[in-house]
Coordinates of C-alpha atoms in Angstrom, one line a residue:
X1 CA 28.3 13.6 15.6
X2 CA 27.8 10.0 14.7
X3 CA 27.6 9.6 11.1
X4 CA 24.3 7.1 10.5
X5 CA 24.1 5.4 6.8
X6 CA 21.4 3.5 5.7
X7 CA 20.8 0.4 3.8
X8 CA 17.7 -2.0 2.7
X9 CA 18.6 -5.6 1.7
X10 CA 15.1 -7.0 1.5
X11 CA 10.9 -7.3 2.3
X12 CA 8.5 -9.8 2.0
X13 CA 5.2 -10.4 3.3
X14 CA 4.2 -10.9 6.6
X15 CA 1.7 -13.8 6.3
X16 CA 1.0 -13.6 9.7
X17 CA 0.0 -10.2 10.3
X18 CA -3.6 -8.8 10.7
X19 CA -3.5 -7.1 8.4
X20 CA -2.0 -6.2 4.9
X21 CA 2.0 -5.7 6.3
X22 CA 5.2 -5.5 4.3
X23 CA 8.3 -5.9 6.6
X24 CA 11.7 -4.4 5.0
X25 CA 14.7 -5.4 6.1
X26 CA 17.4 -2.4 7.0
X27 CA 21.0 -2.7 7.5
X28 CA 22.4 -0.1 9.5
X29 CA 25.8 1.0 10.2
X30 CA 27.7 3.7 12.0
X31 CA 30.9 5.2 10.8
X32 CA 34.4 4.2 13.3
X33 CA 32.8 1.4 14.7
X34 CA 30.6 4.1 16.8
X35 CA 28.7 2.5 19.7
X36 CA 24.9 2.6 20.2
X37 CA 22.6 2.4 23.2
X38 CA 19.5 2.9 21.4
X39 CA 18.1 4.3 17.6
X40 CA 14.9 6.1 17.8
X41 CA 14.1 6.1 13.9
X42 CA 11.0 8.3 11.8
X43 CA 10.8 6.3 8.3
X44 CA 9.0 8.0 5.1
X45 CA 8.8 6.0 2.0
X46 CA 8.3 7.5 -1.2
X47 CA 7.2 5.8 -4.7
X48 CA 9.6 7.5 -7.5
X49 CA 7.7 6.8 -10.0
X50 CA 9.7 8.3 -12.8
X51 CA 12.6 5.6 -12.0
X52 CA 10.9 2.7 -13.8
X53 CA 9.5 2.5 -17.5
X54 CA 5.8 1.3 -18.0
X55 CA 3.9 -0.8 -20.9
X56 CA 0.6 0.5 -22.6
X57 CA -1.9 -1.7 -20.0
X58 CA -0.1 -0.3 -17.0
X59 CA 0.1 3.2 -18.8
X60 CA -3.7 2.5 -18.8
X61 CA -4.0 1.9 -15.6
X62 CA -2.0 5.2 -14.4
X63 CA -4.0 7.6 -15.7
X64 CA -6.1 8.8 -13.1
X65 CA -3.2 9.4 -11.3
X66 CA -0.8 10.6 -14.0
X67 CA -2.9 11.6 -16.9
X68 CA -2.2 10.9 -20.5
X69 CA 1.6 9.7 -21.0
X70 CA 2.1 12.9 -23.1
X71 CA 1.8 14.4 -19.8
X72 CA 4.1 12.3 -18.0
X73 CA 7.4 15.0 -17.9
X74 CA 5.6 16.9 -15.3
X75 CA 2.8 15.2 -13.9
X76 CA 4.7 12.0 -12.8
X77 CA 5.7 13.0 -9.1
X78 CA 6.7 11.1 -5.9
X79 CA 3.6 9.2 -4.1
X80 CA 3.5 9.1 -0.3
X81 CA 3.6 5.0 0.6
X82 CA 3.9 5.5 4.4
X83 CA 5.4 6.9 7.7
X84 CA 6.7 4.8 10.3
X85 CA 8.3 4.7 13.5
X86 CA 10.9 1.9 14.7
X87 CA 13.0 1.8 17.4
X88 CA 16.3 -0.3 17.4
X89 CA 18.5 -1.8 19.6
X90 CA 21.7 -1.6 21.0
X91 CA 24.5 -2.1 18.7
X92 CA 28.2 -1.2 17.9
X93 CA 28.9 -0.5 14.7
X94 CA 26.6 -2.3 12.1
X95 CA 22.7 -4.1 12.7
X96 CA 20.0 -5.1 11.1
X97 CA 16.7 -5.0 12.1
X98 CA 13.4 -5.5 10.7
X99 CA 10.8 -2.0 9.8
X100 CA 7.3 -2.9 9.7
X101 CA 4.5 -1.3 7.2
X102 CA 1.1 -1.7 7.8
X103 CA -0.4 -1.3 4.3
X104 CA -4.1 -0.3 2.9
X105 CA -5.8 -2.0 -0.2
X106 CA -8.0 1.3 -0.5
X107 CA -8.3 2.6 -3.6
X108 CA -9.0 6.0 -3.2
X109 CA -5.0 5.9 -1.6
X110 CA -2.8 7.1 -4.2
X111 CA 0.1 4.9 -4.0
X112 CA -2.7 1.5 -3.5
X113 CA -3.7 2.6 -7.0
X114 CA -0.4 3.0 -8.4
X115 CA 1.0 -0.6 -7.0
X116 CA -2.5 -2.2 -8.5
X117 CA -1.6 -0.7 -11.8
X118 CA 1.9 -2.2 -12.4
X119 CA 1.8 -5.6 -13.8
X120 CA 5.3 -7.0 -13.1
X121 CA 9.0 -5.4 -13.0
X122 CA 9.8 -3.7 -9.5
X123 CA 8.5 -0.3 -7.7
X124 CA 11.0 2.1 -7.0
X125 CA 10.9 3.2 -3.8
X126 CA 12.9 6.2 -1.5
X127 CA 13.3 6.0 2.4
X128 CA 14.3 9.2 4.2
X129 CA 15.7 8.5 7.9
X130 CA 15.4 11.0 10.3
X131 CA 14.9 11.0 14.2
X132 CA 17.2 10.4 17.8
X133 CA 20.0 8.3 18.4
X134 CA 21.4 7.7 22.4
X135 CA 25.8 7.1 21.7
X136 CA 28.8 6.8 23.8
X137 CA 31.6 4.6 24.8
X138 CA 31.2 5.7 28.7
X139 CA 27.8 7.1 29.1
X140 CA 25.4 8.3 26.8
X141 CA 24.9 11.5 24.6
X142 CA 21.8 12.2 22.8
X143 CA 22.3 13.6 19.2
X144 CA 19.7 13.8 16.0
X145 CA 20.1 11.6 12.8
X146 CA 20.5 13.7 10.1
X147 CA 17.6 14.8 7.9
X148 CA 19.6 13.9 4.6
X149 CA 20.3 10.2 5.6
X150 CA 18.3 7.9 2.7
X151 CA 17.8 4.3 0.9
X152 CA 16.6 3.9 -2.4
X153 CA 15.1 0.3 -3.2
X154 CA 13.6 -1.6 -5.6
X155 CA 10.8 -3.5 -4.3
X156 CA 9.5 -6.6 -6.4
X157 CA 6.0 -6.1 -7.5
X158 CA 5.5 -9.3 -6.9
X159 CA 6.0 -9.0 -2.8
X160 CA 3.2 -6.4 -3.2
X161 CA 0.9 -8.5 -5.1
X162 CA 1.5 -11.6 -2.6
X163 CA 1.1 -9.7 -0.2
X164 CA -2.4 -8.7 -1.2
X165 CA -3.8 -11.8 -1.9
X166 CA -3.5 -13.0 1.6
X167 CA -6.0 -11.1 2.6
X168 CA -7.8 -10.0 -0.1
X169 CA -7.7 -13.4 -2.3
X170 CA -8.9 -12.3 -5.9
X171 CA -10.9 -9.4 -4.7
X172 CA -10.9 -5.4 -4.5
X173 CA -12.2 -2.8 -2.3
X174 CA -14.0 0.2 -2.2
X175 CA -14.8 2.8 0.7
X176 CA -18.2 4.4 0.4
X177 CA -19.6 7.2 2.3
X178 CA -22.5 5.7 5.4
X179 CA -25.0 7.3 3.0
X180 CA -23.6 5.6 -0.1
X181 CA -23.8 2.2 2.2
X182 CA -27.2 2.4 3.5
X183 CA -28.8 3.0 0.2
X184 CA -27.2 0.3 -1.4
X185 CA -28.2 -1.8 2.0
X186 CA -32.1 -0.9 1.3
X187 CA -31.4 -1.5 -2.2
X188 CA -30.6 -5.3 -1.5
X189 CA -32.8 -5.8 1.2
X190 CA -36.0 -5.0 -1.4
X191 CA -34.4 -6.8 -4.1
X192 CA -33.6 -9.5 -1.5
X193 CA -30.3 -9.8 -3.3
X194 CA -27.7 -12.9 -1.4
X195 CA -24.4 -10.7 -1.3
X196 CA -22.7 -7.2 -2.3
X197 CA -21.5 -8.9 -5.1
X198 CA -25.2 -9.9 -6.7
X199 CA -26.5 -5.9 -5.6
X200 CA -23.5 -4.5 -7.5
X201 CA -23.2 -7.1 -11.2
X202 CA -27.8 -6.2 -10.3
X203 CA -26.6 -2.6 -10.8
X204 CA -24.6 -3.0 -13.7
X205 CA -27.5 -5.5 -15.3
X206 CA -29.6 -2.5 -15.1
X207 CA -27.4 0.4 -16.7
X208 CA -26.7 -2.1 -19.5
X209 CA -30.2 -2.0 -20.1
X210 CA -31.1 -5.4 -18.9
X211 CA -33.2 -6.8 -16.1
X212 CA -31.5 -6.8 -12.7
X213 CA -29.3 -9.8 -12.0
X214 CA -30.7 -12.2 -9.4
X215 CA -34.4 -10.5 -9.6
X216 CA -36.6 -12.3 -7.9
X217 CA -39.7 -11.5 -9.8
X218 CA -37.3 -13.0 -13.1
X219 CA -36.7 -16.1 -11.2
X220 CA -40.2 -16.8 -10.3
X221 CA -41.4 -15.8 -13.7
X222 CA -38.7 -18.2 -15.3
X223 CA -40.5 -21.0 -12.9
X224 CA -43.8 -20.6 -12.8
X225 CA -44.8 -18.7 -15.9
X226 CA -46.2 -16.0 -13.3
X227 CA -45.8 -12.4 -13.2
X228 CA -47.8 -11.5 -9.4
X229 CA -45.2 -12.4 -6.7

């Protein structure tokens, strides 16, 4: 059986992508100079989160996934990042090749919330390697990668946070039930707020006890001295 190790040297950003994408770049090598036809690959990357220390504001940030730091010893588990397929070329020996990751900025994803939380410093992530590689000097043989084969890696928080702001320059996001959505549609529509943004900071106007933000009725009253619409 050809013995498969694993390696990853780098990732960055793809700017041009759709969508938020990281691209990691994987060094690959066989052992005796073993020839490849073809490397059908099954990628799952893990966060380790108990591989890197964290300051009070991130600590902060981390608890609705971690709990208190007192806690920490047993509550601060691997986080599912992704699962990906890639399929490699023919080589002999050693390659590198690039493996794609479509990411998500949703926050109700575990390992979005634990990359917003970090502030700097690196994320420490684990790839496991499994799936079907097609060898041989004179013909082919088919034969499985082995289950065990992994990479750890450090990935710069930076890349992350770069990587974010391309598509999501100085903003968040939040996924709401249809329900949620059309309410706070009607909501706007009678208040005949200008964005989401004005219906949510209207929102929070009222629970601080204040008049709604952008309120018509307030503008008009500032105006005109009025009260009837």
């Amino acid at each position: 059986m050809t013995e498969f190790s694993f390696t990853c040297t780098g990732v960055r950003a793809d700017r041009y992508a759709a969508g938020p994408t990281l691209v990691f770049r994987l060094r690959v090598t066989t052992a005796d100079n073993a020839r490849v036809h073809a490397l059908a690959l099954r990628c799952q990357i893990r966060v380790e989160p108990a591989r890197r220390g964290y300051g009070s504001a991130e600590a902060e940030g981390l608890a609705d996934l971690f709990g208190e730091r007192s806690r920490w010893g047993s509550t601060l588990q691997p986080v599912q990042f992704a699962q990906v397929s890639l399929m490699v070329p023919g080589f002999t020996g050693e390659t590198e090749t690039d493996l794609v990751v479509p990411c998500t900025y949703d926050m109700d994803i575990a390992a979005t919330r634990y990359l917003t939380a970090l502030t700097d410093g690196e994320v420490p992530l684990l790839m496991l390697f499994s799936g079907t590689a097609f060898t041989g000097d004179a013909g082919f043989q088919v034969e499985p990668v082995p289950w065990d084969r992994e990479a750890v890696f450090r990935m710069p928080v930076a890349t992350w946070r770069e990587m974010v702001e391309q598509h999501f320059p100085g903003c968040g996001w939040i996924r709401l039930p249809r329900d949620t959505m059309d309410a706070l549609l009607a909501y706007r529509s009678r208040h005949a707020l200008p964005s989401w943004e004005a219906t949510v900071q209207a929102l929070l106007a009222m629970d601080r006890g204040g008049p709604p933000a952008h309120d018509p009725l307030r503008a008009l009253t500032a105006t005109t001295g009025r009260t009837d619409p």
